[in-house]
Short mmCIF file of C-alpha atoms in Angstrom, two decimals:
data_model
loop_
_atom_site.label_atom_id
_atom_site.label_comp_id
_atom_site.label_asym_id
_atom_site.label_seq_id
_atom_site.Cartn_x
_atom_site.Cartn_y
_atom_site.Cartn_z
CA UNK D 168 39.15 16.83 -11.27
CA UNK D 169 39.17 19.04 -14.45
CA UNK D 170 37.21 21.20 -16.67
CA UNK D 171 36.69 18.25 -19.06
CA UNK D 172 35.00 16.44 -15.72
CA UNK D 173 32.46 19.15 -15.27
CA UNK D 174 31.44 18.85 -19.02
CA UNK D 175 31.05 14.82 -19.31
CA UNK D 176 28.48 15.70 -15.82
CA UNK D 177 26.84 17.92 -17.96
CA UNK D 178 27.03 15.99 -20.86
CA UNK D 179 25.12 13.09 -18.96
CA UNK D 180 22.90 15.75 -18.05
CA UNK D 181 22.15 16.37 -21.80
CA UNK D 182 21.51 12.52 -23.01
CA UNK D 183 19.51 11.41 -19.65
CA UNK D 184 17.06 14.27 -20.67
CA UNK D 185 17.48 13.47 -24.33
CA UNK D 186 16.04 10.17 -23.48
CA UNK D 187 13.41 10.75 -22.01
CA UNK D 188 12.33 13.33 -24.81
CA UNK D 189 13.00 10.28 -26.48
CA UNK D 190 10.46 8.10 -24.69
CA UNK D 191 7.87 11.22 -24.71
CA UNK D 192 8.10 11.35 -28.29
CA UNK D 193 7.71 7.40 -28.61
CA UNK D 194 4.89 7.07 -26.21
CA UNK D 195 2.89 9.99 -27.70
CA UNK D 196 3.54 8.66 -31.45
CA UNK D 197 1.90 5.19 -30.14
CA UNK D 198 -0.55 6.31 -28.55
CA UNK D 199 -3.17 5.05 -30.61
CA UNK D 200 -0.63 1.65 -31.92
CA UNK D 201 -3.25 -1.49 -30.79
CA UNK D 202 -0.01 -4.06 -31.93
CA UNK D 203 3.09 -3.65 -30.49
CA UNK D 204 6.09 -6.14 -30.91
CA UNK D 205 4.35 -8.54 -29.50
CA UNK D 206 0.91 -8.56 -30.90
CA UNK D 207 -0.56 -6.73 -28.03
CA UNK D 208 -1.26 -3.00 -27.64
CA UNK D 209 2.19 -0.52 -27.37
CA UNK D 210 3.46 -0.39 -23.60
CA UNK D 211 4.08 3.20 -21.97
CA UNK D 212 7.64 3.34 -21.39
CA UNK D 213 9.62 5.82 -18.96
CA UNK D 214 13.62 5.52 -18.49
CA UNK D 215 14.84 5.31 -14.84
CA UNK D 216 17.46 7.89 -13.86
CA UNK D 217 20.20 7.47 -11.32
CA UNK D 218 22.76 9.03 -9.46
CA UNK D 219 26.19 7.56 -10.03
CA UNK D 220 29.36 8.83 -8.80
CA UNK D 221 31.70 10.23 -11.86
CA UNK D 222 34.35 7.93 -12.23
CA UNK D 223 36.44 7.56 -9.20
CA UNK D 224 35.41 11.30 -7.82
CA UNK D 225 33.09 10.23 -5.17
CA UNK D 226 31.62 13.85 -5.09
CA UNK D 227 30.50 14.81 -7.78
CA UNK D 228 27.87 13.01 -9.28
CA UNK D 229 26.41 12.31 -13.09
CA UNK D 230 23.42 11.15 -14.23
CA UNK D 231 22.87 7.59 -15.76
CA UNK D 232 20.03 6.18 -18.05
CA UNK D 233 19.93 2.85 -16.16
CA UNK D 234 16.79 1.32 -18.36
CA UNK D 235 13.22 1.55 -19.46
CA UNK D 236 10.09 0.64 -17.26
CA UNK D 237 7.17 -0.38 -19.14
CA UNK D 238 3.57 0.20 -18.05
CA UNK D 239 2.41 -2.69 -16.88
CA UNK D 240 -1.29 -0.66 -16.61
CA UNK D 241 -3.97 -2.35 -18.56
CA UNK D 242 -4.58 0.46 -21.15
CA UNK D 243 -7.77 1.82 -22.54
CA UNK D 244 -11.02 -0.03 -23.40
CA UNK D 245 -12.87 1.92 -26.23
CA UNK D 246 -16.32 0.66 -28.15
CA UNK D 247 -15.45 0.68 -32.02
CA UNK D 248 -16.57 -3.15 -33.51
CA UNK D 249 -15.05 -1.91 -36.91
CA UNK D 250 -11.71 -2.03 -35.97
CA UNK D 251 -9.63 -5.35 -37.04
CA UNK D 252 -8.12 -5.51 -33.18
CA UNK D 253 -11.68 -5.55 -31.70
CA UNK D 254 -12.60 -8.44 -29.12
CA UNK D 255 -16.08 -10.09 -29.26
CA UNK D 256 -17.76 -7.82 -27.98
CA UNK D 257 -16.27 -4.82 -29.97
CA UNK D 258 -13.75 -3.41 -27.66
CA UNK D 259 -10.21 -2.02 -28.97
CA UNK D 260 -7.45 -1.95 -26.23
CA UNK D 261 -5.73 1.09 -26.73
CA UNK D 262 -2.06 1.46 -24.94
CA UNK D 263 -2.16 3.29 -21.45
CA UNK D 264 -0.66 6.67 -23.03
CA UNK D 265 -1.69 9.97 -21.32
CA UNK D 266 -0.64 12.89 -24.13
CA UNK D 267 -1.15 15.45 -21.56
CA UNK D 268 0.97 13.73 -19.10
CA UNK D 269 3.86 12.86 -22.01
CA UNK D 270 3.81 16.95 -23.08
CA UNK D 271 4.23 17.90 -19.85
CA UNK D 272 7.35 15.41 -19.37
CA UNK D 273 8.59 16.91 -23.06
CA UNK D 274 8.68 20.09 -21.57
CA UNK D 275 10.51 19.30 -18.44
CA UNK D 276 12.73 17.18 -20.39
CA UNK D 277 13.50 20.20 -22.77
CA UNK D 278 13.90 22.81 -20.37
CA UNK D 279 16.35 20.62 -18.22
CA UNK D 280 18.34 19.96 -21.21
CA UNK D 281 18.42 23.95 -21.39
CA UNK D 282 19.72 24.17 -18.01
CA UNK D 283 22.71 21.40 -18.51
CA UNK D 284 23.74 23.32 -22.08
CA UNK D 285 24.16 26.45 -20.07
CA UNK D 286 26.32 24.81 -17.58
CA UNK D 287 28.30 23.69 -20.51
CA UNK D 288 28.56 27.17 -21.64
CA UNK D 289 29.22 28.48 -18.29
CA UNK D 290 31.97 26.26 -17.99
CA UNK D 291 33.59 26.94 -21.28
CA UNK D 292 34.06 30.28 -20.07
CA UNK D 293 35.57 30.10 -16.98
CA UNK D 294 38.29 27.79 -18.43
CA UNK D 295 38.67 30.37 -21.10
CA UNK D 296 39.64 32.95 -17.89
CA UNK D 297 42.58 30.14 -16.66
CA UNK D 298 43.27 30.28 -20.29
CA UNK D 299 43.88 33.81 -19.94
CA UNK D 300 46.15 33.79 -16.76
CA UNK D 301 49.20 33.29 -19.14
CA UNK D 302 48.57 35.73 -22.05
CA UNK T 32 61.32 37.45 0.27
CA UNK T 33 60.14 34.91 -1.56
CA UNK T 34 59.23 35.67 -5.60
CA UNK T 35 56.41 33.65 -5.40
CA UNK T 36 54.83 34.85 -2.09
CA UNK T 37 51.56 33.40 -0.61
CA UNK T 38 49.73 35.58 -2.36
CA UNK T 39 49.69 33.20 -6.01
CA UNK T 40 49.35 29.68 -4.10
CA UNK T 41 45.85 31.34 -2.36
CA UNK T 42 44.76 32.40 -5.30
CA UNK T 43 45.72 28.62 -7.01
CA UNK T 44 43.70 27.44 -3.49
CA UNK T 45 40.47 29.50 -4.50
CA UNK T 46 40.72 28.50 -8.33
CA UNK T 47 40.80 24.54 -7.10
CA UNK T 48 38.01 25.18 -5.03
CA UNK T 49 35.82 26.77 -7.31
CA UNK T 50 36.36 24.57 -9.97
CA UNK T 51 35.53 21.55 -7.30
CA UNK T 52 32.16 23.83 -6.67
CA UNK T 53 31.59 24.04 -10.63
CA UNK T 54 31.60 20.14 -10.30
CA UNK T 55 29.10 19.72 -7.75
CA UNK T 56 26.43 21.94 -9.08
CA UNK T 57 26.59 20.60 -12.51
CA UNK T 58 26.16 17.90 -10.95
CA UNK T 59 23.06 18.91 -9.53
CA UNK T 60 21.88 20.21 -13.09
CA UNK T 61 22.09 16.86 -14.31
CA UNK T 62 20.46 14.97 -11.72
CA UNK T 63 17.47 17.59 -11.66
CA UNK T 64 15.29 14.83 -12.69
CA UNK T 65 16.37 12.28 -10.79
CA UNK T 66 13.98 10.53 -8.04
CA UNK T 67 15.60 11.15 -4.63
CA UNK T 68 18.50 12.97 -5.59
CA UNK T 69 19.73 15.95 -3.14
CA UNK T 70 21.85 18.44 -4.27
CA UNK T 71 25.66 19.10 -2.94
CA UNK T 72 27.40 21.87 -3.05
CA UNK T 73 30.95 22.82 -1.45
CA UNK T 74 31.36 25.35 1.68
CA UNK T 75 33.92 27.99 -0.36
CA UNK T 76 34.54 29.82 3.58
CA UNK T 77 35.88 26.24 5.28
CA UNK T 78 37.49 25.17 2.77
CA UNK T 79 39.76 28.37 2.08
CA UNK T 80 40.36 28.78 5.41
CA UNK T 81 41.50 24.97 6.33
CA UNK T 82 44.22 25.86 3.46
CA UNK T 83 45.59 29.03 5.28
CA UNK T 84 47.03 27.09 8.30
CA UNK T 85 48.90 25.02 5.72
CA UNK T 86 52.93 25.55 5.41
CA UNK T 87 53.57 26.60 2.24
CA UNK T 88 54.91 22.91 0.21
CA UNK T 89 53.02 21.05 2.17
CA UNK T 90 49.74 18.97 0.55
CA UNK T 91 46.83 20.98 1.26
CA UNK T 92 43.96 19.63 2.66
CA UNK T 93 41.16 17.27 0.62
CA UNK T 94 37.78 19.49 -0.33
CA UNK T 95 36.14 16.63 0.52
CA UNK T 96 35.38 17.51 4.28
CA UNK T 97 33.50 20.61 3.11
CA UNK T 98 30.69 19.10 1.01
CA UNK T 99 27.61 19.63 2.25
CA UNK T 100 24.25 17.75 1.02
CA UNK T 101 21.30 20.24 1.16
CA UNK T 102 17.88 19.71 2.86
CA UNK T 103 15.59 21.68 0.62
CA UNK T 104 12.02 20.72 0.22
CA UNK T 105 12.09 17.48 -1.74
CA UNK T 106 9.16 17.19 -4.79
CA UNK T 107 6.77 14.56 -5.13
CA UNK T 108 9.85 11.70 -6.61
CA UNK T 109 11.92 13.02 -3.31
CA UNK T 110 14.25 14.87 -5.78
CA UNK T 111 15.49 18.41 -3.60
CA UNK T 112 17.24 20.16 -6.46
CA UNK T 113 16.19 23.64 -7.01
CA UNK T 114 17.26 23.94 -10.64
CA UNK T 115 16.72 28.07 -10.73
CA UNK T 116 18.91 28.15 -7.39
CA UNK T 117 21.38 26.09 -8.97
CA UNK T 118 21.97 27.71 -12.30
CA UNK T 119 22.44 31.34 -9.87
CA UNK T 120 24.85 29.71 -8.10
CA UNK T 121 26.77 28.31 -11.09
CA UNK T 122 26.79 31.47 -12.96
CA UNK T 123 27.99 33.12 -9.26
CA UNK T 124 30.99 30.80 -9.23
CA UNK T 125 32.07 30.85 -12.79
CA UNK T 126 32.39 35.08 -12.08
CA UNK T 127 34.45 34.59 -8.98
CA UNK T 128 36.29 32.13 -10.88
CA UNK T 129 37.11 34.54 -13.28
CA UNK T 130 38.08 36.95 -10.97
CA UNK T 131 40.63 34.90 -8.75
CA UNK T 132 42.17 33.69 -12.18
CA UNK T 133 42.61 37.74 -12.99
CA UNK T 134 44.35 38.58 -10.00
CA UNK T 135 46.78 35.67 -10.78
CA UNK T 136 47.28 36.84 -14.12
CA UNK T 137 47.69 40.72 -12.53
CA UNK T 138 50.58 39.02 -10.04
CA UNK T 139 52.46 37.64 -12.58
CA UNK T 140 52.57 40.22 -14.65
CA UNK T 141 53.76 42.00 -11.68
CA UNK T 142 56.43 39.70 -11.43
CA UNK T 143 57.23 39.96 -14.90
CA UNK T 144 57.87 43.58 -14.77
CA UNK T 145 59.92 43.11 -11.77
CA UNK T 146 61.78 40.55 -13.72
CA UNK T 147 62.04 42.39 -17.20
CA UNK T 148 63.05 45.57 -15.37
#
């Protein structure tokens, strides 16, 4: 257990909530996409986070990305018969993206990010202090 | 009389412990979003007082027995870490981190005087 430990837990802090600023960002820029990779409308998606023990330290524990869910919800029904992805009867199905829901998430994501910088920076100076046990 | 007294190996004790403590509340920080974590954190007290009884030279004991998992009010995704508390309590240890490495660095350069004199 060193100081370099503390930092990669931190640092798995910083890209767990990088991805899902990632998938905010992604869902709120498709919110309105009716043809996703596979033809049909964009799918929400919303990384899964776990708890995994850091390397062979059983205590302390870092965060892993461990993969994307995607919304299986049956997205929006809206009446427009102009647009080229309407069904008979002139329904688009837009994807089942909630913008107010996705800011919110951005803004947890961000200020969590925050908090796992400044334990980066706390860090950095209290191995500066051992530093200074032998000037 | 010993040059190195017990003084500098309880101070080495406290460092090791507080870095273990760093550990665990990062930790925490990075699992602040994750569903059903709860947050750990290390009992400084026990664990500087299991290494007193210890014979100078001999292995001191493993940290690990003084982890202890807390029971805060878990959110809505069963997640119990209080980020604000956290971050206090990180900032907290990195000070009294700081401060047992200065009183190291004071005894040795006690020693050194002793020794240049």
């Amino acid at each position: 257990m060193d100081f370099f430990s503390a930092m990669n837990i931190s640092a798995s802090g910083l890209a767990a909530e990088r991805t899902r600023v990632d998938a905010a960002a992604s869902n709120l820029a498709n919110m309105d996409a009716t043809r996703g990779p596979d033809g049909k409308p964009y799918k929400r998606i919303d990384p899964i986070l776990a708890a995994v023990p850091f390397e062979n330290d059983m205590n302390a524990t870092s965060v892993q990305v461990m993969g994307m869910a995607q919304s299986e919800a049956p997205g929006r029904k809206v009446y427009s018969p102009g647009h080229p992805d309407a069904d008979g009867d002139g329904f688009v199905t837009l994807p089942d993206v909630n913008p107010i829901h996705e800011t919110v998430n951005l803004i947890s994501a961000s200020k969590a990010y925050d908090a796992n910088a400044s334990a980066i920076e706390t860090l950095k100076t209290m191995a500066q202090r051992a530093l200074d046990i032998a000037k | 009389m010993k040059l190195f007294d017990s003084t500098v190996s309880t101070l080495e004790r406290s460092l090791d412990v507080r870095l273990q403590r760093q550990n665990l509340l990062a930790g925490d920080i990075a699992n602040a979003n994750t569903p059903g974590y709860s947050p750990k954190d290390l009992n400084f007290r026990e664990a500087m007082d299991a290494a007193q009884g210890v014979e100078s030279g001999q292995p001191l004991p493993p940290i690990d027995a003084f982890i202890t998992q807390s029971e805060g009010t878990p959110g809505l995704d069963g997640n119990r870490v209080d980020a604000d508390h956290a971050l206090v309590q990180l900032a907290q240890n990195a000070i009294q981190y700081g401060a047992s490495a200065r009183a190291v660095g004071k005894k040795l350069e006690i020693l050194r005087a002793v020794a240049d004199s």
